[in-house]
PDB file of C-alpha atoms in Angstrom:
ATOM      1  CA  UNK A  24     169.160 136.918  87.518  1.00 95.00           C
ATOM      2  CA  UNK A  25     165.980 137.105  85.477  1.00 94.00           C
ATOM      3  CA  UNK A  26     165.694 140.597  84.051  1.00 97.00           C
ATOM      4  CA  UNK A  27     164.242 139.919  80.611  1.00 95.00           C
ATOM      5  CA  UNK A  28     167.294 140.729  78.510  1.00 95.00           C
ATOM      6  CA  UNK A  29     169.050 143.228  80.757  1.00 97.00           C
ATOM      7  CA  UNK A  30     171.504 140.663  82.173  1.00 97.00           C
ATOM      8  CA  UNK A  31     174.508 142.401  80.629  1.00 98.00           C
ATOM      9  CA  UNK A  32     173.705 145.660  82.375  1.00 98.00           C
ATOM     10  CA  UNK A  33     173.047 143.998  85.730  1.00 98.00           C
ATOM     11  CA  UNK A  34     176.310 142.061  85.524  1.00 98.00           C
ATOM     12  CA  UNK A  35     178.252 145.111  84.345  1.00 98.00           C
ATOM     13  CA  UNK A  36     176.835 147.073  87.280  1.00 98.00           C
ATOM     14  CA  UNK A  37     178.064 144.345  89.621  1.00 98.00           C
ATOM     15  CA  UNK A  38     181.525 144.106  88.068  1.00 98.00           C
ATOM     16  CA  UNK A  39     183.402 144.960  91.287  1.00 98.00           C
ATOM     17  CA  UNK A  40     181.338 142.438  93.244  1.00 97.00           C
ATOM     18  CA  UNK A  41     182.097 139.750  90.650  1.00 97.00           C
ATOM     19  CA  UNK A  42     185.807 140.582  90.540  1.00 96.00           C
ATOM     20  CA  UNK A  43     186.241 140.649  94.314  1.00 96.00           C
ATOM     21  CA  UNK A  44     184.316 137.494  95.237  1.00 95.00           C
ATOM     22  CA  UNK A  45     186.016 134.495  93.607  1.00 91.00           C
ATOM     23  CA  UNK A  46     183.535 131.989  95.073  1.00 93.00           C
ATOM     24  CA  UNK A  47     180.433 133.706  93.672  1.00 95.00           C
ATOM     25  CA  UNK A  48     178.064 131.628  91.561  1.00 96.00           C
ATOM     26  CA  UNK A  49     175.451 133.226  89.322  1.00 96.00           C
ATOM     27  CA  UNK A  50     172.197 131.598  88.253  1.00 95.00           C
ATOM     28  CA  UNK A  51     170.808 133.453  85.268  1.00 96.00           C
ATOM     29  CA  UNK A  52     168.708 133.354  82.155  1.00 94.00           C
ATOM     30  CA  UNK A  53     170.027 134.810  78.938  1.00 93.00           C
ATOM     31  CA  UNK A  54     168.076 134.602  75.702  1.00 93.00           C
ATOM     32  CA  UNK A  55     169.424 136.249  72.556  1.00 93.00           C
ATOM     33  CA  UNK A  56     166.113 137.768  71.497  1.00 94.00           C
ATOM     34  CA  UNK A  57     165.609 139.393  74.904  1.00 95.00           C
ATOM     35  CA  UNK A  58     169.203 140.655  75.093  1.00 96.00           C
ATOM     36  CA  UNK A  59     168.824 142.141  71.619  1.00 96.00           C
ATOM     37  CA  UNK A  60     165.613 143.888  72.638  1.00 96.00           C
ATOM     38  CA  UNK A  61     167.521 145.434  75.569  1.00 97.00           C
ATOM     39  CA  UNK A  62     170.324 146.665  73.297  1.00 97.00           C
ATOM     40  CA  UNK A  63     172.845 143.946  74.151  1.00 97.00           C
ATOM     41  CA  UNK A  64     173.714 140.459  72.941  1.00 96.00           C
ATOM     42  CA  UNK A  65     174.058 137.067  74.518  1.00 95.00           C
ATOM     43  CA  UNK A  66     177.696 137.023  73.399  1.00 95.00           C
ATOM     44  CA  UNK A  67     178.319 140.316  75.231  1.00 97.00           C
ATOM     45  CA  UNK A  68     177.111 138.652  78.443  1.00 97.00           C
ATOM     46  CA  UNK A  69     179.224 135.552  77.825  1.00 96.00           C
ATOM     47  CA  UNK A  70     182.315 137.579  76.880  1.00 97.00           C
ATOM     48  CA  UNK A  71     181.946 139.825  79.930  1.00 98.00           C
ATOM     49  CA  UNK A  72     181.760 136.851  82.297  1.00 97.00           C
ATOM     50  CA  UNK A  73     184.522 134.938  80.493  1.00 96.00           C
ATOM     51  CA  UNK A  74     186.814 137.975  80.786  1.00 97.00           C
ATOM     52  CA  UNK A  75     186.257 137.877  84.561  1.00 97.00           C
ATOM     53  CA  UNK A  76     187.271 134.210  84.656  1.00 96.00           C
ATOM     54  CA  UNK A  77     183.768 132.754  84.793  1.00 96.00           C
ATOM     55  CA  UNK A  78     182.739 129.568  83.048  1.00 95.00           C
ATOM     56  CA  UNK A  79     179.181 129.430  81.775  1.00 95.00           C
ATOM     57  CA  UNK A  80     177.459 126.069  81.976  1.00 95.00           C
ATOM     58  CA  UNK A  81     174.066 124.517  81.376  1.00 93.00           C
ATOM     59  CA  UNK A  82     172.478 121.148  82.076  1.00 90.00           C
ATOM     60  CA  UNK A  83     172.732 118.937  78.970  1.00 90.00           C
ATOM     61  CA  UNK A  84     169.703 116.700  79.360  1.00 88.00           C
ATOM     62  CA  UNK A  85     170.772 114.484  76.432  1.00 90.00           C
ATOM     63  CA  UNK A  86     174.135 113.708  78.028  1.00 87.00           C
ATOM     64  CA  UNK A  87     172.803 114.052  81.590  1.00 85.00           C
ATOM     65  CA  UNK A  88     175.729 116.181  82.662  1.00 86.00           C
ATOM     66  CA  UNK A  89     176.795 119.794  82.964  1.00 90.00           C
ATOM     67  CA  UNK A  90     178.408 121.265  79.854  1.00 92.00           C
ATOM     68  CA  UNK A  91     180.224 124.470  78.973  1.00 92.00           C
ATOM     69  CA  UNK A  92     179.621 124.343  75.223  1.00 90.00           C
ATOM     70  CA  UNK A  93     178.938 128.028  74.654  1.00 85.00           C
ATOM     71  CA  UNK A  94     176.833 127.512  71.514  1.00 87.00           C
ATOM     72  CA  UNK A  95     174.553 125.032  73.263  1.00 90.00           C
ATOM     73  CA  UNK A  96     174.540 127.147  76.425  1.00 90.00           C
ATOM     74  CA  UNK A  97     173.198 129.982  74.331  1.00 88.00           C
ATOM     75  CA  UNK A  98     170.374 127.793  73.097  1.00 89.00           C
ATOM     76  CA  UNK A  99     169.570 126.632  76.617  1.00 89.00           C
ATOM     77  CA  UNK A 100     169.157 130.061  78.143  1.00 84.00           C
ATOM     78  CA  UNK A 101     169.119 128.588  81.684  1.00 91.00           C
ATOM     79  CA  UNK A 102     172.674 129.093  82.868  1.00 93.00           C
ATOM     80  CA  UNK A 103     175.073 129.008  85.770  1.00 93.00           C
ATOM     81  CA  UNK A 104     178.287 131.006  85.870  1.00 95.00           C
ATOM     82  CA  UNK A 105     181.225 130.701  88.204  1.00 95.00           C
ATOM     83  CA  UNK A 106     184.922 130.081  88.418  1.00 94.00           C
ATOM     84  CA  UNK A 107     185.700 126.369  87.953  1.00 90.00           C
ATOM     85  CA  UNK A 108     181.945 125.783  87.991  1.00 92.00           C
ATOM     86  CA  UNK A 109     181.980 122.901  85.505  1.00 89.00           C
ATOM     87  CA  UNK A 110     184.310 120.879  87.721  1.00 88.00           C
ATOM     88  CA  UNK A 111     182.321 121.719  90.849  1.00 88.00           C
ATOM     89  CA  UNK A 112     178.940 120.804  89.338  1.00 89.00           C
ATOM     90  CA  UNK A 113     180.135 117.603  87.695  1.00 82.00           C
ATOM     91  CA  UNK A 114     181.716 116.482  90.994  1.00 83.00           C
ATOM     92  CA  UNK A 115     178.415 117.133  92.760  1.00 83.00           C
ATOM     93  CA  UNK A 116     176.515 115.261  90.047  1.00 74.00           C
ATOM     94  CA  UNK A 117     178.861 112.268  90.267  1.00 71.00           C
ATOM     95  CA  UNK A 118     178.187 112.191  93.998  1.00 69.00           C
ATOM     96  CA  UNK A 119     174.439 111.987  93.413  1.00 64.00           C
ATOM     97  CA  UNK A 120     173.512 115.655  93.757  1.00 57.00           C
ATOM     98  CA  UNK A 121     171.796 117.475  90.896  1.00 53.00           C
TER      99      UNK A 121
END
């Protein structure tokens, strides 16, 4: 999802899809300044997804691993969301896939 700040509205519009598909994985950008311009916040996006059971992760290039630190994820802006996604991605990374 790359909708220049309107991620909250896109995700909210797809709420039933997200609720009813436990294996779904979302690749999205979410920058605070763009969300604000669209009348939302980055935290609203994160809270919405968290309330649906999604983890939000980003690639920590310093640690060379996936992380779910929400503060750092917010700074990254390049995100992946899914249920148990941190475990899935770190298992893939340990097996040589990135």
